[in-house]
Coordinates of C-alpha atoms in Angstrom, one line a residue:
X1 CA -19.1 21.7 -65.1
X2 CA -18.5 25.1 -66.9
X3 CA -16.6 27.7 -64.7
X4 CA -16.4 31.4 -65.3
X5 CA -14.7 34.4 -63.8
X6 CA -16.9 37.4 -63.6
X7 CA -16.0 41.0 -64.0
X8 CA -15.6 42.9 -60.8
X9 CA -18.8 44.1 -59.4
X10 CA -19.6 46.6 -56.4
X11 CA -21.1 45.3 -53.4
X12 CA -22.4 47.2 -50.3
X13 CA -20.6 46.3 -47.1
X14 CA -23.7 45.0 -45.5
X15 CA -24.6 42.8 -48.5
X16 CA -21.3 40.9 -48.8
X17 CA -22.6 37.8 -47.1
X18 CA -26.3 38.2 -48.3
X19 CA -26.8 35.1 -50.4
X20 CA -30.2 36.4 -51.9
X21 CA -28.7 39.7 -52.9
X22 CA -25.6 38.2 -54.5
X23 CA -27.6 35.6 -56.5
X24 CA -29.9 38.3 -57.9
X25 CA -26.8 40.7 -58.5
X26 CA -24.9 37.9 -60.4
X27 CA -27.7 36.6 -62.7
X28 CA -28.4 40.1 -63.8
X29 CA -24.7 40.8 -64.4
X30 CA -24.4 37.6 -66.3
X31 CA -27.7 37.8 -68.1
X32 CA -28.6 34.1 -67.4
X33 CA -31.7 32.5 -66.0
X34 CA -31.6 31.8 -62.2
X35 CA -31.7 28.0 -62.9
X36 CA -28.6 28.3 -65.0
X37 CA -26.6 29.7 -62.3
X38 CA -25.7 26.5 -60.3
X39 CA -23.2 27.9 -57.8
X40 CA -20.7 30.8 -57.0
X41 CA -17.6 31.4 -55.0
X42 CA -15.7 34.6 -54.1
X43 CA -12.6 34.8 -56.2
X44 CA -11.3 38.2 -55.1
X45 CA -12.3 41.0 -52.8
X46 CA -10.8 44.5 -52.6
X47 CA -12.0 47.8 -50.8
X48 CA -13.2 50.7 -52.8
X49 CA -12.8 53.7 -50.4
X50 CA -12.9 56.5 -52.9
X51 CA -16.2 57.7 -51.8
X52 CA -15.8 58.1 -48.0
X53 CA -19.8 58.1 -47.6
X54 CA -20.2 55.0 -49.4
X55 CA -17.4 52.5 -49.0
X56 CA -17.8 49.2 -50.9
X57 CA -16.3 45.9 -51.8
X58 CA -15.3 45.2 -55.2
X59 CA -15.7 41.4 -55.8
X60 CA -15.2 39.1 -58.6
X61 CA -16.7 35.5 -58.4
X62 CA -16.2 32.0 -59.9
X63 CA -19.6 30.8 -61.2
X64 CA -20.7 27.4 -62.5
X65 CA -23.1 28.3 -65.2
X66 CA -25.1 25.9 -67.5
X67 CA -25.1 28.6 -70.2
X68 CA -22.4 31.0 -71.6
X69 CA -22.9 34.1 -69.5
X70 CA -22.1 37.7 -70.4
X71 CA -19.5 39.8 -68.5
X72 CA -17.5 36.7 -67.5
X73 CA -14.7 34.8 -69.1
X74 CA -13.8 31.0 -69.0
X75 CA -12.0 29.9 -65.9
X76 CA -9.8 27.1 -65.0
X77 CA -8.5 26.7 -61.3
X78 CA -4.9 27.0 -61.1
X79 CA -3.2 23.5 -60.6
X80 CA -1.8 22.9 -57.1
X81 CA 1.6 21.4 -58.1
X82 CA 2.4 20.1 -54.6
X83 CA -1.0 18.2 -54.4
X84 CA -0.2 16.8 -57.9
X85 CA 3.5 16.0 -57.2
X86 CA 4.3 12.3 -57.9
X87 CA 7.0 10.2 -56.1
X88 CA 9.9 9.8 -58.3
X89 CA 11.4 6.7 -56.4
X90 CA 14.7 8.5 -56.5
X91 CA 17.6 8.1 -53.9
X92 CA 18.7 11.5 -54.6
X93 CA 19.7 13.6 -51.8
X94 CA 19.1 17.4 -51.4
X95 CA 20.3 19.9 -48.8
X96 CA 18.2 22.7 -48.2
X97 CA 20.1 25.7 -46.4
X98 CA 17.6 27.9 -44.7
X99 CA 14.1 27.3 -43.2
X100 CA 12.3 30.4 -44.7
X101 CA 9.6 30.3 -47.3
X102 CA 12.1 29.4 -50.1
X103 CA 13.6 26.6 -48.4
X104 CA 10.5 25.2 -46.8
X105 CA 8.5 25.1 -50.0
X106 CA 11.4 23.7 -52.1
X107 CA 11.8 21.1 -49.2
X108 CA 8.2 20.3 -49.2
X109 CA 8.0 19.6 -52.9
X110 CA 11.1 17.5 -53.2
X111 CA 10.3 15.6 -50.1
X112 CA 7.0 14.7 -51.6
X113 CA 8.7 13.7 -54.8
X114 CA 10.7 11.1 -52.9
X115 CA 14.1 12.9 -52.4
X116 CA 16.0 12.6 -49.3
X117 CA 15.8 16.0 -47.9
X118 CA 17.8 17.7 -45.2
X119 CA 16.9 21.2 -44.1
X120 CA 19.6 23.0 -42.2
X121 CA 18.6 26.2 -40.2
X122 CA 21.1 28.1 -38.3
X123 CA 18.2 29.4 -35.9
X124 CA 16.0 27.3 -33.6
X125 CA 12.7 25.7 -34.1
X126 CA 9.5 28.0 -33.6
X127 CA 9.0 27.4 -30.1
X128 CA 12.6 28.3 -29.1
X129 CA 12.6 31.0 -31.5
X130 CA 9.7 32.7 -30.1
X131 CA 11.2 32.4 -26.6
X132 CA 14.4 33.9 -27.8
X133 CA 12.6 36.8 -29.7
X134 CA 10.3 37.4 -26.7
X135 CA 13.2 37.7 -24.4
X136 CA 15.1 40.1 -26.4
X137 CA 12.1 42.3 -27.1
X138 CA 11.4 42.3 -23.3
X139 CA 14.9 43.7 -22.7
X140 CA 16.8 40.5 -22.2
X141 CA 19.9 39.1 -24.1
X142 CA 20.3 39.2 -27.8
X143 CA 20.7 35.7 -29.5
X144 CA 22.9 36.1 -32.7
X145 CA 21.7 32.9 -34.0
X146 CA 18.1 32.8 -33.2
X147 CA 16.1 36.3 -33.5
X148 CA 13.8 38.0 -35.7
X149 CA 15.9 37.3 -38.9
X150 CA 17.0 33.7 -38.1
X151 CA 14.9 30.5 -37.3
X152 CA 12.2 28.4 -38.6
X153 CA 10.0 30.5 -41.0
X154 CA 12.7 32.9 -41.9
X155 CA 12.4 36.8 -41.3
X156 CA 8.8 36.9 -42.7
X157 CA 7.5 34.8 -39.5
X158 CA 7.9 38.0 -37.4
X159 CA 6.2 40.4 -39.6
X160 CA 2.8 41.2 -40.6
X161 CA 2.8 38.0 -42.8
X162 CA 1.7 40.0 -45.9
X163 CA 1.0 37.9 -48.8
X164 CA 0.6 40.6 -51.4
X165 CA 1.8 39.5 -54.8
X166 CA 0.9 39.4 -58.4
X167 CA 1.5 35.5 -58.4
X168 CA -1.7 34.5 -56.7
X169 CA -3.5 33.5 -60.0
X170 CA -0.5 31.4 -61.0
X171 CA -0.2 27.6 -60.4
X172 CA 2.8 28.2 -58.2
X173 CA 1.2 31.2 -56.3
X174 CA -2.1 29.2 -55.8
X175 CA -0.1 26.3 -54.5
X176 CA 1.6 28.5 -51.9
X177 CA -1.7 30.0 -50.8
X178 CA -3.3 26.6 -50.7
X179 CA -0.5 25.1 -48.5
X180 CA -0.8 28.0 -46.0
X181 CA -4.5 27.4 -45.6
X182 CA -3.9 23.7 -45.2
X183 CA -1.4 24.5 -42.6
X184 CA -3.8 26.8 -40.4
X185 CA -3.8 30.1 -42.2
X186 CA -7.3 31.8 -42.4
X187 CA -9.3 31.0 -45.5
X188 CA -9.6 34.7 -46.4
X189 CA -6.1 34.8 -47.9
X190 CA -7.4 33.0 -50.9
X191 CA -9.8 35.9 -52.0
X192 CA -8.6 39.1 -50.2
X193 CA -6.7 41.5 -52.5
X194 CA -4.4 42.3 -49.8
X195 CA -4.1 39.0 -47.9
X196 CA -2.1 38.8 -44.5
X197 CA -1.6 36.1 -41.9
X198 CA -0.3 37.9 -39.0
X199 CA 2.7 36.9 -36.7
X200 CA 0.4 34.9 -34.2
X201 CA -0.8 32.6 -37.0
X202 CA 2.2 32.4 -39.1
X203 CA 4.2 30.7 -36.1
X204 CA 1.6 27.9 -36.3
X205 CA 1.7 27.7 -40.1
X206 CA 5.3 27.4 -40.3
X207 CA 5.3 24.7 -37.6
X208 CA 2.8 22.6 -39.6
X209 CA 4.8 23.1 -42.8
X210 CA 7.8 21.7 -41.0
X211 CA 5.6 18.7 -39.7
X212 CA 4.5 18.1 -43.4
X213 CA 7.9 18.0 -44.8
X214 CA 8.8 15.6 -41.8
X215 CA 5.7 13.4 -42.9
X216 CA 7.4 12.9 -46.3
X217 CA 10.6 11.8 -44.8
X218 CA 12.2 15.2 -44.7
X219 CA 14.7 15.9 -41.6
X220 CA 15.7 19.2 -40.0
X221 CA 18.8 20.3 -38.4
X222 CA 18.0 23.4 -36.2
X223 CA 20.8 25.5 -34.4
X224 CA 23.1 24.3 -37.2
X225 CA 25.0 26.9 -39.4
X226 CA 26.5 26.2 -42.7
X227 CA 30.1 27.4 -42.7
X228 CA 31.4 26.0 -46.0
X229 CA 30.6 24.1 -49.2
X230 CA 32.3 21.0 -50.2
X231 CA 33.3 21.3 -53.8
X232 CA 34.6 18.6 -56.2
X233 CA 35.8 20.1 -59.5
X234 CA 33.3 22.6 -60.4
X235 CA 30.3 20.8 -58.5
X236 CA 29.0 21.1 -55.0
X237 CA 28.8 17.8 -53.4
X238 CA 27.8 18.9 -49.9
X239 CA 28.2 21.2 -47.0
X240 CA 30.2 21.9 -43.7
X241 CA 28.0 22.9 -40.8
X242 CA 28.8 23.6 -37.2
X243 CA 26.3 22.4 -34.5
X244 CA 26.7 22.5 -30.9
X245 CA 30.5 22.9 -31.1
X246 CA 31.0 20.1 -33.5
X247 CA 31.9 20.4 -37.2
X248 CA 29.6 18.2 -39.6
X249 CA 30.2 17.0 -43.1
X250 CA 27.0 16.4 -45.0
X251 CA 27.0 15.1 -48.6
X252 CA 24.3 15.6 -51.1
X253 CA 23.4 15.6 -54.9
X254 CA 21.9 19.0 -55.0
X255 CA 22.1 22.0 -52.5
X256 CA 19.5 24.6 -52.4
X257 CA 20.9 27.9 -50.8
X258 CA 17.8 29.6 -49.3
X259 CA 19.9 31.7 -46.7
X260 CA 17.9 34.8 -46.3
X261 CA 18.7 38.5 -46.9
X262 CA 20.7 38.7 -43.6
X263 CA 23.1 35.9 -43.8
X264 CA 26.1 38.1 -44.5
X265 CA 28.7 35.4 -43.4
X266 CA 27.1 33.1 -45.9
X267 CA 27.7 35.7 -48.5
X268 CA 31.3 36.0 -47.6
X269 CA 31.9 32.4 -47.8
X270 CA 30.3 32.0 -51.2
X271 CA 32.3 34.9 -52.4
X272 CA 35.5 33.3 -50.9
X273 CA 34.8 30.0 -52.9
X274 CA 34.2 31.6 -56.1
X275 CA 30.5 31.9 -56.5
X276 CA 29.4 34.5 -59.0
X277 CA 27.8 37.4 -57.1
X278 CA 26.7 40.9 -57.8
X279 CA 25.8 44.1 -56.1
X280 CA 22.0 44.5 -56.1
X281 CA 20.3 47.8 -55.6
X282 CA 18.0 48.1 -52.4
X283 CA 16.5 50.6 -50.1
X284 CA 17.0 52.1 -46.7
X285 CA 15.3 54.7 -44.4
X286 CA 13.3 54.9 -41.4
X287 CA 10.0 53.5 -39.8
X288 CA 7.1 55.8 -39.2
X289 CA 4.1 55.3 -36.8
X290 CA 0.7 57.0 -36.5
X291 CA -2.2 56.2 -34.2
X292 CA -4.3 53.6 -35.8
X293 CA -7.3 55.6 -35.5
X294 CA -5.8 58.4 -37.4
X295 CA -5.0 56.1 -40.4
X296 CA -8.4 54.4 -40.3
X297 CA -10.1 57.9 -40.5
X298 CA -7.7 59.3 -43.2
X299 CA -8.4 56.2 -45.3
X300 CA -12.0 55.3 -44.5
X301 CA -13.4 58.6 -43.4
X302 CA -15.2 59.3 -39.9
X303 CA -18.3 57.2 -41.0
X304 CA -16.5 53.9 -41.7
X305 CA -13.3 54.2 -39.8
X306 CA -14.5 51.6 -37.3
X307 CA -16.6 49.6 -39.4
X308 CA -16.1 45.9 -38.3
X309 CA -15.9 44.5 -41.8
X310 CA -13.0 46.7 -43.1
X311 CA -10.3 46.0 -40.4
X312 CA -7.3 48.3 -39.9
X313 CA -6.6 50.6 -42.8
X314 CA -3.5 50.3 -45.2
X315 CA -1.7 52.8 -47.4
X316 CA 0.9 52.6 -50.1
X317 CA 2.6 56.0 -50.9
X318 CA 5.3 56.6 -53.6
X319 CA 7.3 59.9 -54.4
X320 CA 9.8 60.6 -57.1
X321 CA 12.4 62.9 -55.6
X322 CA 13.8 66.0 -57.4
X323 CA 17.2 64.2 -57.6
X324 CA 15.9 61.1 -59.2
X325 CA 15.6 58.9 -56.2
X326 CA 12.4 56.9 -55.5
X327 CA 10.9 57.0 -51.8
X328 CA 7.9 54.8 -50.9
X329 CA 6.2 53.3 -48.0
X330 CA 7.0 49.5 -47.5
X331 CA 5.8 46.7 -45.3
X332 CA 2.9 48.7 -43.8
X333 CA 1.7 47.1 -40.6
X334 CA -1.7 48.2 -39.6
X335 CA -2.3 48.1 -35.8
X336 CA 1.1 46.7 -35.4
X337 CA 4.4 47.4 -33.6
X338 CA 7.9 48.4 -34.6
X339 CA 10.4 45.6 -33.4
X340 CA 14.0 45.2 -32.9
X341 CA 15.1 43.2 -36.1
X342 CA 19.0 43.1 -35.9
X343 CA 20.8 40.1 -36.6
X344 CA 24.1 41.1 -35.3
X345 CA 25.1 42.3 -31.7
X346 CA 25.3 46.1 -30.9
X347 CA 23.3 47.2 -33.8
X348 CA 19.9 48.7 -34.3
X349 CA 17.5 47.5 -36.9
X350 CA 13.8 48.3 -37.1
X351 CA 11.0 46.3 -38.8
X352 CA 7.3 46.1 -38.3
X353 CA 5.1 43.4 -37.0
X354 CA 1.4 42.8 -36.5
X355 CA -0.9 40.1 -35.3
X356 CA -3.8 38.7 -37.4
X357 CA -6.2 41.0 -35.7
X358 CA -4.2 44.1 -36.4
X359 CA -5.9 45.8 -33.4
X360 CA -2.6 47.5 -31.8
X361 CA -2.7 51.2 -30.8
X362 CA -0.5 52.2 -33.7
X363 CA 0.0 51.5 -37.4
X364 CA 3.5 51.6 -38.8
X365 CA 5.4 51.3 -42.2
X366 CA 8.9 51.7 -43.5
X367 CA 9.7 54.8 -45.4
X368 CA 12.7 54.0 -47.6
X369 CA 14.7 55.6 -50.4
X370 CA 16.2 53.3 -53.3
X371 CA 20.3 53.3 -53.4
X372 CA 22.3 52.2 -56.1
X373 CA 26.0 51.4 -56.8
X374 CA 26.7 55.2 -57.8
X375 CA 25.1 56.3 -54.6
X376 CA 27.2 54.0 -52.6
X377 CA 30.4 54.9 -54.3
X378 CA 29.6 58.5 -53.5
X379 CA 29.1 57.8 -49.8
X380 CA 32.5 56.2 -49.7
X381 CA 31.5 52.5 -49.6
X382 CA 33.3 51.5 -52.7
X383 CA 31.7 49.9 -55.9
X384 CA 31.9 46.1 -55.3
X385 CA 29.8 43.3 -54.4
X386 CA 29.7 44.0 -50.8
X387 CA 29.2 47.9 -50.9
X388 CA 25.6 47.5 -49.8
X389 CA 26.5 45.3 -47.1
X390 CA 29.0 47.7 -45.7
X391 CA 26.5 50.5 -45.9
X392 CA 23.8 48.4 -44.1
X393 CA 26.3 47.5 -41.4
X394 CA 27.5 51.2 -41.0
X395 CA 24.0 52.4 -40.7
X396 CA 23.1 49.8 -38.2
X397 CA 26.1 50.5 -35.9
X398 CA 25.5 54.3 -36.2
X399 CA 21.9 53.8 -35.2
X400 CA 23.1 51.8 -32.1
X401 CA 25.5 54.6 -30.9
X402 CA 23.0 57.1 -31.7
X403 CA 20.5 55.5 -29.4
X404 CA 23.1 55.2 -26.5
X405 CA 23.6 51.4 -26.6
X406 CA 21.6 48.6 -25.0
X407 CA 19.6 48.4 -28.3
X408 CA 17.8 51.5 -27.7
X409 CA 16.5 53.1 -30.9
X410 CA 17.0 56.7 -32.0
X411 CA 13.5 58.4 -32.6
X412 CA 12.3 61.8 -33.9
X413 CA 8.8 63.4 -34.9
X414 CA 8.3 63.3 -38.5
X415 CA 7.8 67.0 -38.6
X416 CA 10.9 67.8 -36.7
X417 CA 12.9 65.4 -39.1
X418 CA 11.6 67.5 -41.9
X419 CA 12.7 71.0 -40.0
X420 CA 16.0 69.5 -38.9
X421 CA 15.4 69.7 -35.1
X422 CA 15.5 67.3 -32.2
X423 CA 12.0 66.5 -30.8
X424 CA 11.3 67.6 -27.2
X425 CA 8.4 65.2 -26.8
X426 CA 6.9 62.6 -29.2
X427 CA 3.5 63.4 -30.7
X428 CA 2.8 59.7 -31.1
X429 CA 3.9 57.1 -28.6
X430 CA 6.6 55.0 -30.1
X431 CA 6.2 51.2 -29.8
X432 CA 9.8 50.1 -30.4
X433 CA 10.1 47.7 -27.2
X434 CA 13.7 48.2 -26.3
X435 CA 13.1 52.0 -25.7
X436 CA 13.8 55.0 -27.9
X437 CA 15.9 58.3 -27.4
X438 CA 15.2 61.5 -29.0
X439 CA 17.9 62.3 -31.7
X440 CA 18.2 64.1 -35.0
X441 CA 18.1 61.3 -37.3
X442 CA 19.5 63.4 -40.1
X443 CA 22.9 62.6 -38.2
X444 CA 22.5 59.1 -39.0
X445 CA 21.9 59.3 -42.9
X446 CA 23.8 60.8 -46.0
X447 CA 22.6 64.2 -46.7
X448 CA 20.9 63.5 -49.8
X449 CA 18.9 60.5 -48.5
X450 CA 17.7 62.7 -45.5
X451 CA 16.8 65.3 -47.8
X452 CA 14.8 62.8 -49.9
X453 CA 12.9 61.5 -46.9
X454 CA 12.0 64.9 -45.9
X455 CA 10.8 65.7 -49.4
X456 CA 8.8 62.5 -49.5
X457 CA 7.2 63.3 -46.0
X458 CA 6.0 66.6 -47.1
X459 CA 4.6 65.1 -50.2
X460 CA 2.9 62.5 -48.3
X461 CA 1.6 65.1 -45.8
X462 CA -0.4 66.4 -48.8
X463 CA -1.6 62.9 -49.8
X464 CA -2.7 61.9 -46.4
X465 CA -3.4 65.2 -44.5
X466 CA -1.6 65.0 -41.0
X467 CA 0.7 62.1 -42.1
X468 CA 3.8 64.1 -41.5
X469 CA 2.3 66.2 -38.6
X470 CA 1.3 63.1 -36.5
X471 CA 4.0 60.7 -37.5
X472 CA 7.0 59.6 -35.3
X473 CA 10.2 58.0 -36.9
X474 CA 12.6 55.3 -35.5
X475 CA 15.7 54.2 -37.0
X476 CA 17.1 52.4 -38.9
X477 CA 15.3 50.4 -41.6
X478 CA 18.0 48.5 -43.7
X479 CA 16.6 45.0 -44.3
X480 CA 14.3 45.8 -47.2
X481 CA 15.8 43.3 -49.6
X482 CA 19.2 41.7 -50.2
X483 CA 22.1 44.0 -51.1
X484 CA 23.6 41.2 -53.3
X485 CA 22.4 38.8 -55.9
X486 CA 24.0 35.4 -56.1
X487 CA 23.9 34.9 -59.8
X488 CA 22.2 31.9 -61.4
X489 CA 22.2 30.5 -64.9
X490 CA 20.7 27.6 -66.7
X491 CA 18.6 25.4 -64.7
X492 CA 18.8 28.0 -61.8
X493 CA 22.1 26.8 -60.8
X494 CA 25.1 29.0 -59.9
X495 CA 28.3 28.9 -61.7
X496 CA 29.1 26.1 -59.2
X497 CA 27.1 23.4 -60.5
X498 CA 24.2 21.8 -58.5
X499 CA 24.2 24.7 -56.4
X500 CA 20.8 26.5 -56.4
X501 CA 20.4 30.0 -54.9
X502 CA 16.8 30.7 -54.1
X503 CA 14.6 33.3 -52.6
X504 CA 15.1 36.8 -51.3
X505 CA 18.6 36.3 -49.9
X506 CA 19.8 35.0 -53.3
X507 CA 18.2 38.2 -54.8
X508 CA 15.3 36.7 -56.7
X509 CA 12.2 37.4 -54.7
X510 CA 10.8 40.2 -52.5
X511 CA 8.6 38.9 -49.8
X512 CA 7.0 35.6 -48.5
X513 CA 4.8 34.6 -51.5
X514 CA 7.7 35.3 -54.2
X515 CA 10.2 33.7 -52.0
X516 CA 8.1 30.4 -51.7
X517 CA 7.2 30.6 -55.3
X518 CA 11.0 30.8 -56.3
X519 CA 11.6 28.0 -53.9
X520 CA 9.0 25.8 -55.5
X521 CA 10.3 26.8 -59.2
X522 CA 13.7 25.6 -58.6
X523 CA 12.5 22.6 -56.9
X524 CA 10.3 21.5 -59.9
X525 CA 13.3 22.1 -62.1
X526 CA 15.3 19.8 -60.0
X527 CA 12.7 17.1 -59.9
X528 CA 12.2 17.2 -63.8
X529 CA 15.8 16.6 -64.3
X530 CA 15.7 13.3 -62.4

């Protein structure tokens, strides 16, 4: 078998599944005889919407060809490292703290290699977690341990499930995608340029990942929060965890710390026991909503706005502000909703969430501004490892107060935000489920950040006509990434030996795929040392 990857080619939307058309297109591109082209499969598909009267797919294919083709290069399928993992017949125990993507994939690999793996998760399993989240979003009580940030699957489970990453063509990235498909994700994530799973399907996927880890002998402790590490000399030997009012001491040869970006108590614990940590720049801002039909029309034009093969439209916007700050859209959720994503009581945090179909009335995205150590010092939050954490907490407390309590979120039309005036009525119906209150969001943010967002909105309104005029803003978006980095050195270890900080919470990833890949990378390193 001789495999080749073709150059990208333009395909009309109505020909994407036309075998005769594609075969003819490929053999002409490759300049080979028909009988030489044994088979082909879709490798990558993106959308070219530059010409609104003729939107097309841009596709590349993996072809099996008997003769060397033109306009193609040799191709080898990336290795699936979990599928090829071998049992090392080891008695070594590894405790994994956190059941987000980094924790789950490190646990899966090590369990298949024969390690005695225990995954400790402060939140609940997926069924109980969904129940707690649904109760809170419907106006009920807030659960500090099980919510949109904490529980099986991590923060990404209640999001859009975007898998956008530049890691898909690597062995580690392909392993993650294959595993998601094996656990119930749609096959199309393997070839779409902007793949997503959706909250509704992600819940099944993470549950199946959990079951697979258990099938290799791994164990889970849910509703169990790590409160301390057991240290002998300069090496971690276990953890102290609290569960159902009891304190547990669990010992291990290795501890993987995949705590997520919202585990502020864990950050404090690590600092107190001497783990090396640093401040990490991050971004804060607001979430903007538009009618889904508006974004579809803006991106696809009237002719293709409702085309069944295109799905809900996405956008990605960036702006370099006059003072040097970067402002950008982040975590765009087509046909989704704005959700209450706080992890502490009496705070308001917003995020976006959408199901696989992305067919909700509104589309939303974060609009955020980068902040660095100089910014936080100027705002009065100091210049130490926890400056960002204090800034986040202060914004979240202020947003709660501005909304009037009961997790009501402050809200404002985008154009009114630019013009520094309170909205009398919302131009787009806000989707935040706990209710919104009209406020001037400039009262929430430092002056320069508010000005940066206003400047960016004006710029974005030129790029997508009506973007500012029809948008509504909800505050506050603070959990874009971890505000700290847990430093690691040789072999991915902390300065505390055999402690492995991984994923987004440790400051080494930024999303579902990169977190999962980081967890795999560390797990492979541990296994190679056996």
